[in-house]
DNA sequence: TATCGATTAGG
DNA sequence: CTAATCGAT
């Protein structure tokens, strides 16, 4: 087999060795494997934080490959051209990759597959980014699901392919092709001063992901059902950013939690349901891609949301200075850590879209810019779910009350204390880090007075309810 | 994965 | 008087 032609392994959102069918198949062929990441238009178009996070992921993953006597080859440009050039340089005759499911990637990958085949190069795409292929889950009528609970019922008893093992070795080509340098890509450039703060709070790479997941199963899954909603508790799995870069695969998480479920673990089913929410988001994005940028329920086009991003109350929301403590704490957590507790995401989204009467797209874009765990499907579904324009809508107009939510989920104000410096004699490092992370132009300091509400809870609620009645009439 | 206000149970 | 429960939205 010494003359076997190499396989190009086109990495995108699958920066891992375990549970990676494309990699496993390539290695099992016995042929040399050339891992390659291509910085294309989709990469360049990422928000600042997710781009920075991806850059960190690429750095760690390349070291992982080097430990296996392999390499990560970096190229820029349209993938079709980059892959064909690499095939020519290396004699590779096949390209393997893990499928992506957002419309932009699907369009790109469909074109690349056809183009490669025209050029006489084999192209194979693999599952692995989801538990189920979106087209394999169907209602009795043969259509896609539109409501979460039946979707969960349909998949909870299904077999999920077990995660494949990490390859023992990755055969190297006789000669490595040239690679660009990651530092030249400057993937953190748009973060400016925020990158240093994020770096203190963000773990990167497959080893970190697997270690954290194991600890989660051992130490926190049992109490997950109760703890996951408390933003001050370390009660969640913390897998979202790892999933977004593919540093861990959903099948690994599914089988880990399923094993715990069979052992009678009290939190396992709740966790599996959360994994399936991610799956449901991708199911929706695949079958109704308009969910990513338009009201999923068209009747919401008539709702009088403001799309004016320059209003002072929108700036206050972005800055975490609405005067509503739980909202502000969440928005500051986002600046410092690049994530936000899931429950608080719902609350800040509700305040923006209801009390501030702002279109969910403005919040969606802010999250896209700032979340290191940014996932296009989950982000869009989440915003539309809160706004009311999405699938699985409640039969009433849902408005979260941030004060009621705080009493329920942060009764001791530990989360507020962690993120809001104003009024504290000696604020914790987390609250102070916010001032390091934000743009200098905001001119904010911990000595500022904490603001009065930009829109009070009763006024905002009344205004949103009135707009809802207006739309219905 | 909601809130509010009314009603009822319990002390 | 408070807490739990319920129905409308």
Short mmCIF file of C-alpha atoms (C1' of nucleotides) in Angstrom, two decimals:
data_model
loop_
_atom_site.label_atom_id
_atom_site.label_comp_id
_atom_site.label_asym_id
_atom_site.label_seq_id
_atom_site.Cartn_x
_atom_site.Cartn_y
_atom_site.Cartn_z
CA UNK A 1 0.00 0.00 0.00
CA UNK A 2 3.01 2.32 -0.09
CA UNK A 3 1.76 3.93 -3.27
CA UNK A 4 -1.80 4.50 -1.97
CA UNK A 5 -3.00 8.03 -2.68
CA UNK A 6 -3.72 10.29 0.32
CA UNK A 7 -7.16 11.29 1.55
CA UNK A 8 -7.79 14.96 2.26
CA UNK A 9 -9.73 15.29 5.52
CA UNK A 10 -11.51 18.64 5.26
CA UNK A 11 -12.07 19.81 8.85
CA UNK A 12 -14.76 22.36 9.60
CA UNK A 13 -16.63 21.99 12.89
CA UNK A 14 -15.21 18.64 13.92
CA UNK A 15 -11.94 19.41 15.68
CA UNK A 16 -11.67 16.07 17.49
CA UNK A 17 -10.18 12.60 17.27
CA UNK A 18 -12.89 10.59 19.07
CA UNK A 19 -16.38 10.11 17.71
CA UNK A 20 -15.39 11.41 14.26
CA UNK A 21 -16.59 9.04 11.53
CA UNK A 22 -14.93 10.93 8.67
CA UNK A 23 -11.55 10.75 10.39
CA UNK A 24 -12.08 7.15 11.49
CA UNK A 25 -12.99 6.02 7.98
CA UNK A 26 -10.07 7.87 6.44
CA UNK A 27 -7.66 6.28 8.89
CA UNK A 28 -9.21 2.82 8.52
CA UNK A 29 -8.49 2.95 4.79
CA UNK A 30 -4.80 2.58 5.59
CA UNK A 31 -4.03 5.44 3.25
CA UNK A 32 -2.18 8.62 4.22
CA UNK A 33 -4.49 11.30 5.66
CA UNK A 34 -3.95 15.02 5.19
CA UNK A 35 -6.09 17.07 7.62
CA UNK A 36 -6.87 20.51 6.25
CA UNK A 37 -8.82 23.54 7.44
CA UNK A 38 -9.81 26.14 4.87
CA UNK A 39 -10.46 29.74 5.87
CA UNK A 40 -13.28 30.59 3.49
CA UNK A 41 -15.95 33.29 3.30
CA UNK A 42 -18.01 31.60 6.01
CA UNK A 43 -15.04 31.64 8.38
CA UNK A 44 -14.32 35.29 7.65
CA UNK A 45 -17.98 36.15 8.24
CA UNK A 46 -18.08 34.75 11.79
CA UNK A 47 -18.78 37.03 14.72
CA UNK A 48 -15.79 38.28 16.69
CA UNK A 49 -16.06 35.90 19.66
CA UNK A 50 -16.88 32.71 17.75
CA UNK A 51 -14.06 33.50 15.31
CA UNK A 52 -11.61 33.97 18.17
CA UNK A 53 -12.86 30.72 19.75
CA UNK A 54 -12.47 28.82 16.48
CA UNK A 55 -8.91 30.11 16.15
CA UNK A 56 -8.11 28.80 19.62
CA UNK A 57 -9.72 25.49 18.72
CA UNK A 58 -7.62 25.18 15.57
CA UNK A 59 -4.46 25.89 17.54
CA UNK A 60 -5.18 23.19 20.12
CA UNK A 61 -6.36 20.69 17.52
CA UNK A 62 -3.21 21.13 15.44
CA UNK A 63 -1.15 20.21 18.52
CA UNK A 64 -3.35 17.15 19.03
CA UNK A 65 -2.61 16.08 15.46
CA UNK A 66 1.10 16.74 15.89
CA UNK A 67 1.11 14.40 18.89
CA UNK A 68 -0.14 11.75 16.46
CA UNK A 69 2.67 12.56 14.01
CA UNK A 70 0.15 14.30 11.80
CA UNK A 71 -0.46 17.99 11.00
CA UNK A 72 -3.23 20.46 10.36
CA UNK A 73 -2.72 22.11 6.98
CA UNK A 74 -4.19 25.62 6.75
CA UNK A 75 -5.31 27.18 3.48
CA UNK A 76 -7.41 30.21 2.53
CA UNK A 77 -9.86 30.79 -0.28
CA UNK A 78 -12.83 29.12 -1.91
CA UNK A 79 -12.81 25.51 -0.66
CA UNK A 80 -13.25 24.00 -4.11
CA UNK A 81 -10.09 25.69 -5.39
CA UNK A 82 -8.12 25.04 -2.22
CA UNK A 83 -9.01 21.35 -2.20
CA UNK A 84 -8.25 20.89 -5.89
CA UNK A 85 -4.91 22.62 -5.48
CA UNK A 86 -4.08 20.38 -2.53
CA UNK A 87 -5.13 17.29 -4.45
CA UNK A 88 -2.82 18.27 -7.27
CA UNK A 89 0.10 19.01 -4.93
CA UNK A 90 -0.23 15.81 -2.90
CA UNK A 91 -1.71 13.30 -5.30
CA UNK A 92 -4.78 12.94 -3.08
CA UNK A 93 -7.71 11.39 -4.89
CA UNK A 94 -10.44 11.69 -2.24
CA UNK A 95 -11.83 14.30 0.13
CA UNK A 96 -13.73 13.33 3.28
CA UNK A 97 -15.66 15.66 5.58
CA UNK A 98 -18.26 15.78 8.34
CA UNK A 99 -21.58 17.17 7.14
CA UNK A 100 -22.83 20.61 8.18
CA UNK A 101 -26.52 21.49 8.07
CA UNK A 102 -26.94 25.27 7.91
CA UNK A 103 -28.10 26.52 4.52
CA UNK A 104 -24.89 28.40 3.66
CA UNK A 105 -22.72 25.36 4.40
CA UNK A 106 -25.09 23.02 2.60
CA UNK A 107 -24.97 25.18 -0.52
CA UNK A 108 -21.17 25.39 -0.35
CA UNK A 109 -20.72 21.66 0.27
CA UNK A 110 -23.15 20.64 -2.48
CA UNK A 111 -21.18 22.74 -4.94
CA UNK A 112 -17.84 21.44 -3.73
CA UNK A 113 -18.99 17.83 -3.96
CA UNK A 114 -20.17 18.27 -7.56
CA UNK A 115 -17.07 20.25 -8.50
CA UNK A 116 -14.67 17.70 -7.06
CA UNK A 117 -16.44 14.86 -8.83
CA UNK A 118 -16.23 16.78 -12.12
CA UNK A 119 -12.50 17.08 -11.50
CA UNK A 120 -12.23 13.33 -10.97
CA UNK A 121 -11.74 13.60 -7.22
CA UNK A 122 -13.83 11.44 -4.89
CA UNK A 123 -15.90 13.32 -2.29
CA UNK A 124 -17.58 11.67 0.70
CA UNK A 125 -19.48 13.37 3.48
CA UNK A 126 -20.11 11.74 6.86
CA UNK A 127 -22.53 12.08 9.75
CA UNK A 128 -21.26 12.87 13.24
CA UNK A 129 -22.27 16.44 14.00
CA UNK A 130 -25.80 15.40 15.01
CA UNK A 131 -27.43 12.45 16.76
CA UNK A 132 -29.79 11.88 13.82
CA UNK A 133 -29.74 13.10 10.26
CA UNK A 134 -32.51 15.74 10.00
CA UNK A 135 -34.30 13.86 7.22
CA UNK A 136 -34.37 10.63 9.20
CA UNK A 137 -36.72 11.96 11.86
CA UNK A 138 -40.24 12.26 10.46
CA UNK A 139 -43.79 12.57 11.74
CA UNK A 140 -46.35 9.91 10.81
CA UNK A 141 -47.29 12.08 7.84
CA UNK A 142 -43.71 12.00 6.63
CA UNK A 143 -43.09 15.69 7.43
CA UNK A 144 -40.71 17.42 9.84
CA UNK A 145 -41.55 18.03 13.49
CA UNK A 146 -42.66 21.50 14.54
CA UNK A 147 -43.17 20.95 18.26
CA UNK A 148 -40.52 19.82 20.70
CA UNK A 149 -42.36 17.25 22.84
CA UNK A 150 -43.41 14.94 19.99
CA UNK A 151 -39.89 15.29 18.58
CA UNK A 152 -38.46 14.14 21.91
CA UNK A 153 -40.93 11.23 22.05
CA UNK A 154 -39.93 10.23 18.54
CA UNK A 155 -36.19 10.12 19.21
CA UNK A 156 -35.75 9.18 22.86
CA UNK A 157 -36.01 5.46 22.22
CA UNK A 158 -33.96 5.47 19.05
CA UNK A 159 -30.59 3.92 18.59
CA UNK A 160 -27.81 6.46 18.31
CA UNK A 161 -24.68 5.24 16.60
CA UNK A 162 -22.00 4.64 19.24
CA UNK A 163 -19.05 7.03 19.10
CA UNK A 164 -16.18 5.55 17.12
CA UNK A 165 -12.79 5.29 18.76
CA UNK A 166 -9.99 7.75 18.15
CA UNK A 167 -7.63 6.40 15.48
CA UNK A 168 -4.51 4.73 16.87
CA UNK A 169 -2.45 6.35 14.19
CA UNK A 170 -2.98 8.79 11.37
CA UNK A 171 -0.77 7.81 8.45
CA UNK A 172 1.26 10.75 7.18
CA UNK A 173 1.82 11.47 3.49
CA UNK A 174 5.33 11.07 2.04
CA UNK A 175 5.63 14.86 2.00
CA UNK A 176 3.47 17.45 3.73
CA UNK A 177 2.04 20.27 1.61
CA UNK A 178 2.68 23.89 2.57
CA UNK A 179 0.51 25.36 5.29
CA UNK A 180 -0.40 28.93 6.08
CA UNK A 181 0.25 30.12 9.63
CA UNK A 182 -2.61 30.43 12.08
CA UNK A 183 -1.15 33.56 13.66
CA UNK A 184 -1.29 35.25 10.25
CA UNK A 185 -5.02 34.68 10.19
CA UNK A 186 -5.41 36.88 13.29
CA UNK A 187 -8.68 35.25 14.23
CA UNK A 188 -8.85 37.22 17.45
CA UNK A 189 -8.26 40.60 15.85
CA UNK A 190 -11.88 41.76 16.05
CA UNK A 191 -12.04 40.95 19.76
CA UNK A 192 -9.60 43.75 20.57
CA UNK A 193 -9.17 44.02 24.34
CA UNK A 194 -11.90 41.48 25.06
CA UNK A 195 -9.75 38.52 23.99
CA UNK A 196 -7.48 38.60 27.03
CA UNK A 197 -10.48 38.51 29.37
CA UNK A 198 -12.20 35.71 27.45
CA UNK A 199 -9.01 33.67 27.49
CA UNK A 200 -9.15 33.53 31.30
CA UNK A 201 -12.61 31.99 31.24
CA UNK A 202 -12.65 29.73 28.21
CA UNK A 203 -11.38 26.16 28.05
CA UNK A 204 -10.40 24.84 24.65
CA UNK A 205 -9.85 21.49 23.03
CA UNK A 206 -10.95 17.87 23.02
CA UNK A 207 -9.07 16.86 26.17
CA UNK A 208 -10.66 19.70 28.15
CA UNK A 209 -14.07 18.82 26.74
CA UNK A 210 -13.84 15.14 27.62
CA UNK A 211 -12.45 15.85 31.07
CA UNK A 212 -15.19 18.31 31.86
CA UNK A 213 -17.89 15.95 30.60
CA UNK A 214 -16.58 13.08 32.73
CA UNK A 215 -16.60 15.30 35.81
CA UNK A 216 -20.09 16.47 34.94
CA UNK A 217 -21.35 12.88 34.76
CA UNK A 218 -19.67 11.94 38.03
CA UNK A 219 -20.34 15.02 40.10
CA UNK A 220 -23.24 17.04 38.78
CA UNK A 221 -25.59 14.98 36.62
CA UNK A 222 -27.41 13.55 39.65
CA UNK A 223 -28.56 17.03 40.70
CA UNK A 224 -28.79 18.43 37.17
CA UNK A 225 -32.58 18.69 37.16
CA UNK A 226 -32.56 21.02 40.16
CA UNK A 227 -29.26 22.85 39.62
CA UNK A 228 -29.27 23.55 35.90
CA UNK A 229 -31.65 26.49 36.27
CA UNK A 230 -29.66 28.32 38.94
CA UNK A 231 -27.32 30.71 37.13
CA UNK A 232 -24.95 30.98 40.09
CA UNK A 233 -24.52 27.22 40.39
CA UNK A 234 -22.00 25.27 38.34
CA UNK A 235 -24.89 23.00 37.42
CA UNK A 236 -24.68 22.74 33.64
CA UNK A 237 -22.45 20.54 31.52
CA UNK A 238 -20.64 23.45 29.89
CA UNK A 239 -20.45 21.56 26.60
CA UNK A 240 -21.90 24.19 24.26
CA UNK A 241 -18.68 25.79 23.02
CA UNK A 242 -17.04 22.39 22.62
CA UNK A 243 -20.04 21.22 20.59
CA UNK A 244 -19.93 24.37 18.45
CA UNK A 245 -16.34 23.68 17.38
CA UNK A 246 -16.85 19.93 17.35
CA UNK A 247 -14.23 19.35 20.03
CA UNK A 248 -16.69 16.85 21.44
CA UNK A 249 -19.42 15.03 19.53
CA UNK A 250 -23.09 14.72 20.48
CA UNK A 251 -22.98 10.93 20.28
CA UNK A 252 -20.37 10.86 23.05
CA UNK A 253 -22.64 12.99 25.23
CA UNK A 254 -25.73 10.93 24.39
CA UNK A 255 -24.14 7.60 25.23
CA UNK A 256 -22.52 8.97 28.38
CA UNK A 257 -25.85 10.27 29.68
CA UNK A 258 -27.75 7.20 28.46
CA UNK A 259 -25.46 4.93 30.46
CA UNK A 260 -26.17 7.06 33.54
CA UNK A 261 -29.92 6.88 32.82
CA UNK A 262 -29.82 3.11 32.78
CA UNK A 263 -27.97 3.21 36.08
CA UNK A 264 -30.86 5.19 37.54
CA UNK A 265 -29.22 8.64 37.55
CA UNK A 266 -31.91 11.21 38.40
CA UNK A 267 -30.63 13.96 36.12
CA UNK A 268 -29.89 11.90 33.03
CA UNK A 269 -33.23 12.22 31.27
CA UNK A 270 -33.30 15.98 31.73
CA UNK A 271 -29.82 16.23 30.24
CA UNK A 272 -30.74 14.02 27.29
CA UNK A 273 -33.70 16.32 26.68
CA UNK A 274 -31.36 19.29 26.53
CA UNK A 275 -29.18 17.51 23.99
CA UNK A 276 -32.31 16.89 21.97
CA UNK A 277 -33.19 20.62 22.06
CA UNK A 278 -29.95 21.17 20.12
CA UNK A 279 -31.00 18.41 17.77
CA UNK A 280 -34.46 19.95 17.37
CA UNK A 281 -32.87 23.30 16.48
CA UNK A 282 -30.90 21.69 13.66
CA UNK A 283 -33.97 19.73 12.56
CA UNK A 284 -35.82 23.04 12.20
CA UNK A 285 -32.91 24.80 10.50
CA UNK A 286 -32.67 22.01 7.96
CA UNK A 287 -36.37 21.74 7.16
CA UNK A 288 -37.28 25.43 7.50
CA UNK A 289 -34.09 27.45 7.01
CA UNK A 290 -36.05 30.68 7.12
CA UNK A 291 -35.96 30.25 10.92
CA UNK A 292 -32.43 31.68 10.77
CA UNK A 293 -33.46 35.15 9.64
CA UNK A 294 -37.24 35.54 9.35
CA UNK A 295 -40.24 35.08 11.61
CA UNK A 296 -40.94 31.36 11.55
CA UNK A 297 -44.63 32.25 12.01
CA UNK A 298 -45.35 34.83 9.36
CA UNK A 299 -48.20 36.39 11.33
CA UNK A 300 -45.49 37.94 13.51
CA UNK A 301 -44.41 40.13 10.58
CA UNK A 302 -47.28 42.35 11.73
CA UNK A 303 -45.86 42.82 15.24
CA UNK A 304 -44.56 46.34 15.85
CA UNK A 305 -41.02 45.46 16.92
CA UNK A 306 -38.48 48.25 16.54
CA UNK A 307 -35.51 47.50 14.31
CA UNK A 308 -33.81 50.77 15.22
CA UNK A 309 -30.58 49.66 16.80
CA UNK A 310 -29.53 53.19 17.78
CA UNK A 311 -32.07 53.68 20.56
CA UNK A 312 -30.48 54.35 23.96
CA UNK A 313 -32.38 51.47 25.58
CA UNK A 314 -30.85 49.04 23.06
CA UNK A 315 -27.38 50.34 23.92
CA UNK A 316 -28.23 49.97 27.62
CA UNK A 317 -29.23 46.34 26.96
CA UNK A 318 -25.96 45.64 25.14
CA UNK A 319 -23.95 47.26 27.90
CA UNK A 320 -25.75 45.51 30.73
CA UNK A 321 -27.06 48.83 32.04
CA UNK A 322 -30.83 48.45 31.72
CA UNK A 323 -31.30 48.95 35.45
CA UNK A 324 -32.83 45.46 35.70
CA UNK A 325 -30.21 43.55 37.74
CA UNK A 326 -30.69 40.03 36.39
CA UNK A 327 -30.72 41.29 32.79
CA UNK A 328 -27.58 43.33 33.36
CA UNK A 329 -25.79 40.49 35.13
CA UNK A 330 -26.41 38.23 32.15
CA UNK A 331 -25.26 40.77 29.59
CA UNK A 332 -22.05 41.32 31.58
CA UNK A 333 -21.44 37.61 31.95
CA UNK A 334 -21.57 37.51 28.16
CA UNK A 335 -18.89 40.20 27.83
CA UNK A 336 -16.52 38.50 30.27
CA UNK A 337 -16.97 34.82 29.52
CA UNK A 338 -18.41 34.68 25.99
CA UNK A 339 -21.29 32.61 27.35
CA UNK A 340 -24.43 33.21 29.38
CA UNK A 341 -26.38 30.82 31.55
CA UNK A 342 -29.25 29.38 29.52
CA UNK A 343 -32.00 30.60 31.83
CA UNK A 344 -30.58 34.11 31.79
CA UNK A 345 -30.45 34.03 27.97
CA UNK A 346 -34.21 33.57 27.99
CA UNK A 347 -34.65 36.43 30.43
CA UNK A 348 -32.46 38.98 28.62
CA UNK A 349 -34.11 37.96 25.34
CA UNK A 350 -37.57 38.44 26.82
CA UNK A 351 -36.66 41.86 28.20
CA UNK A 352 -35.26 43.00 24.82
CA UNK A 353 -38.11 41.68 22.68
CA UNK A 354 -40.99 42.46 25.06
CA UNK A 355 -40.19 45.22 27.53
CA UNK A 356 -37.96 47.05 25.02
CA UNK A 357 -40.10 46.06 22.02
CA UNK A 358 -36.98 45.33 19.97
CA UNK A 359 -36.87 42.86 17.09
CA UNK A 360 -35.31 39.54 18.04
CA UNK A 361 -32.89 39.82 15.08
CA UNK A 362 -31.02 42.61 16.90
CA UNK A 363 -30.49 40.38 19.92
CA UNK A 364 -29.67 37.42 17.71
CA UNK A 365 -26.92 39.44 16.01
CA UNK A 366 -25.49 40.60 19.35
CA UNK A 367 -25.27 36.99 20.53
CA UNK A 368 -23.75 35.95 17.21
CA UNK A 369 -21.01 38.52 17.75
CA UNK A 370 -20.32 37.70 21.40
CA UNK A 371 -21.03 34.03 22.12
CA UNK A 372 -18.06 31.68 22.00
CA UNK A 373 -20.62 28.85 21.82
CA UNK A 374 -22.50 30.49 18.97
CA UNK A 375 -24.57 27.92 17.10
CA UNK A 376 -26.70 29.31 14.27
CA UNK A 377 -29.58 26.88 14.78
CA UNK A 378 -29.83 27.07 18.56
CA UNK A 379 -29.41 30.83 18.56
CA UNK A 380 -32.16 31.42 16.02
CA UNK A 381 -34.53 28.92 17.61
CA UNK A 382 -33.94 30.35 21.06
CA UNK A 383 -34.59 33.95 20.05
CA UNK A 384 -37.73 33.07 18.13
CA UNK A 385 -38.96 30.84 20.94
CA UNK A 386 -38.69 33.71 23.42
CA UNK A 387 -40.04 36.29 20.98
CA UNK A 388 -43.06 34.11 20.31
CA UNK A 389 -42.53 34.01 16.55
CA UNK A 390 -41.00 30.56 16.53
CA UNK A 391 -42.09 26.95 16.64
CA UNK A 392 -43.41 25.37 19.81
CA UNK A 393 -45.05 28.66 20.77
CA UNK A 394 -47.11 28.94 23.91
CA UNK A 395 -50.82 29.65 23.43
CA UNK A 396 -50.33 32.91 25.38
CA UNK A 397 -47.98 35.89 25.12
CA UNK A 398 -45.02 34.88 27.25
CA UNK A 399 -43.29 37.68 29.14
CA UNK A 400 -40.65 36.75 31.67
CA UNK A 401 -40.57 38.87 34.80
CA UNK A 402 -36.85 39.27 35.58
CA UNK A 403 -37.56 40.03 39.24
CA UNK A 404 -39.75 36.93 39.72
CA UNK A 405 -37.16 34.85 37.90
CA UNK A 406 -34.42 36.19 40.15
CA UNK A 407 -36.40 35.31 43.28
CA UNK A 408 -36.89 31.80 41.95
CA UNK A 409 -33.48 31.06 40.50
CA UNK A 410 -31.06 33.42 42.27
CA UNK A 411 -32.69 33.93 45.68
CA UNK A 412 -29.42 34.75 47.44
CA UNK A 413 -28.36 37.13 44.65
CA UNK A 414 -25.11 35.24 44.22
CA UNK A 415 -25.28 35.65 40.45
CA UNK A 416 -25.96 39.39 40.72
CA UNK A 417 -23.08 39.75 43.16
CA UNK A 418 -20.77 37.94 40.76
CA UNK A 419 -21.44 40.23 37.80
CA UNK A 420 -22.55 43.67 39.01
CA UNK A 421 -19.84 45.81 40.60
CA UNK A 422 -21.82 48.96 41.37
CA UNK A 423 -22.76 49.29 45.00
CA UNK A 424 -20.30 46.66 46.21
CA UNK A 425 -17.47 47.69 48.51
CA UNK A 426 -15.04 45.19 47.04
CA UNK A 427 -16.51 43.69 43.89
CA UNK A 428 -15.32 40.22 42.83
CA UNK A 429 -12.84 39.80 39.99
CA UNK A 430 -15.65 38.68 37.68
CA UNK A 431 -17.59 41.93 38.08
CA UNK A 432 -14.44 44.01 37.58
CA UNK A 433 -13.34 42.01 34.54
CA UNK A 434 -16.35 43.43 32.70
CA UNK A 435 -14.66 46.84 32.63
CA UNK A 436 -11.57 45.29 31.10
CA UNK A 437 -13.54 43.54 28.39
CA UNK A 438 -15.86 46.26 27.11
CA UNK A 439 -14.99 48.91 24.50
CA UNK A 440 -13.16 51.89 25.98
CA UNK A 441 -15.62 54.13 24.16
CA UNK A 442 -18.39 53.07 26.52
CA UNK A 443 -16.68 55.13 29.23
CA UNK A 444 -17.89 53.01 32.11
CA UNK A 445 -16.26 52.39 35.46
CA UNK A 446 -17.17 50.40 38.59
CA UNK A 447 -17.62 53.64 40.51
CA UNK A 448 -20.63 54.63 38.35
CA UNK A 449 -24.05 54.70 39.96
CA UNK A 450 -26.18 51.70 39.06
CA UNK A 451 -28.78 52.95 36.54
CA UNK A 452 -32.52 53.33 37.03
CA UNK A 453 -34.57 50.99 34.79
CA UNK A 454 -34.61 52.22 31.17
CA UNK A 455 -38.09 50.74 30.97
CA UNK A 456 -39.81 49.65 34.18
CA UNK A 457 -41.13 46.12 34.43
CA UNK A 458 -44.83 47.08 34.69
CA UNK A 459 -44.61 49.69 31.89
CA UNK A 460 -42.69 47.38 29.56
CA UNK A 461 -45.08 44.52 30.20
CA UNK A 462 -48.15 46.70 29.57
CA UNK A 463 -46.69 48.12 26.35
CA UNK A 464 -45.79 44.68 24.99
CA UNK A 465 -49.21 43.26 25.86
CA UNK A 466 -50.87 46.19 24.08
CA UNK A 467 -48.76 45.56 20.98
CA UNK A 468 -49.70 41.89 21.11
CA UNK A 469 -53.42 42.73 21.23
CA UNK A 470 -52.86 45.17 18.36
CA UNK A 471 -51.25 42.45 16.22
CA UNK A 472 -54.05 40.01 16.93
CA UNK A 473 -56.77 42.43 15.91
"C1'" DT B 1 -38.55 26.34 29.83
"C1'" DA B 2 -44.61 32.26 32.31
"C1'" DT B 3 -47.36 35.68 34.79
"C1'" DC B 4 -50.96 37.55 37.31
"C1'" DG B 5 -54.76 37.77 40.12
"C1'" DA B 6 -58.39 35.21 42.34
"C1'" DT B 7 -59.53 31.55 45.22
"C1'" DT B 8 -58.78 28.18 48.59
"C1'" DA B 9 -56.35 25.56 52.24
"C1'" DG B 10 -54.03 25.74 56.36
"C1'" DG B 11 -52.29 27.61 60.63
"C1'" DC C 1 -52.08 36.05 57.47
"C1'" DT C 2 -49.30 33.12 54.11
"C1'" DA C 3 -48.78 29.50 50.85
"C1'" DA C 4 -50.52 26.62 47.50
"C1'" DT C 5 -53.56 26.09 43.63
"C1'" DC C 6 -56.10 27.38 39.58
"C1'" DG C 7 -57.78 29.65 35.39
"C1'" DA C 8 -57.22 33.21 31.84
"C1'" DT C 9 -54.10 35.17 28.82
#
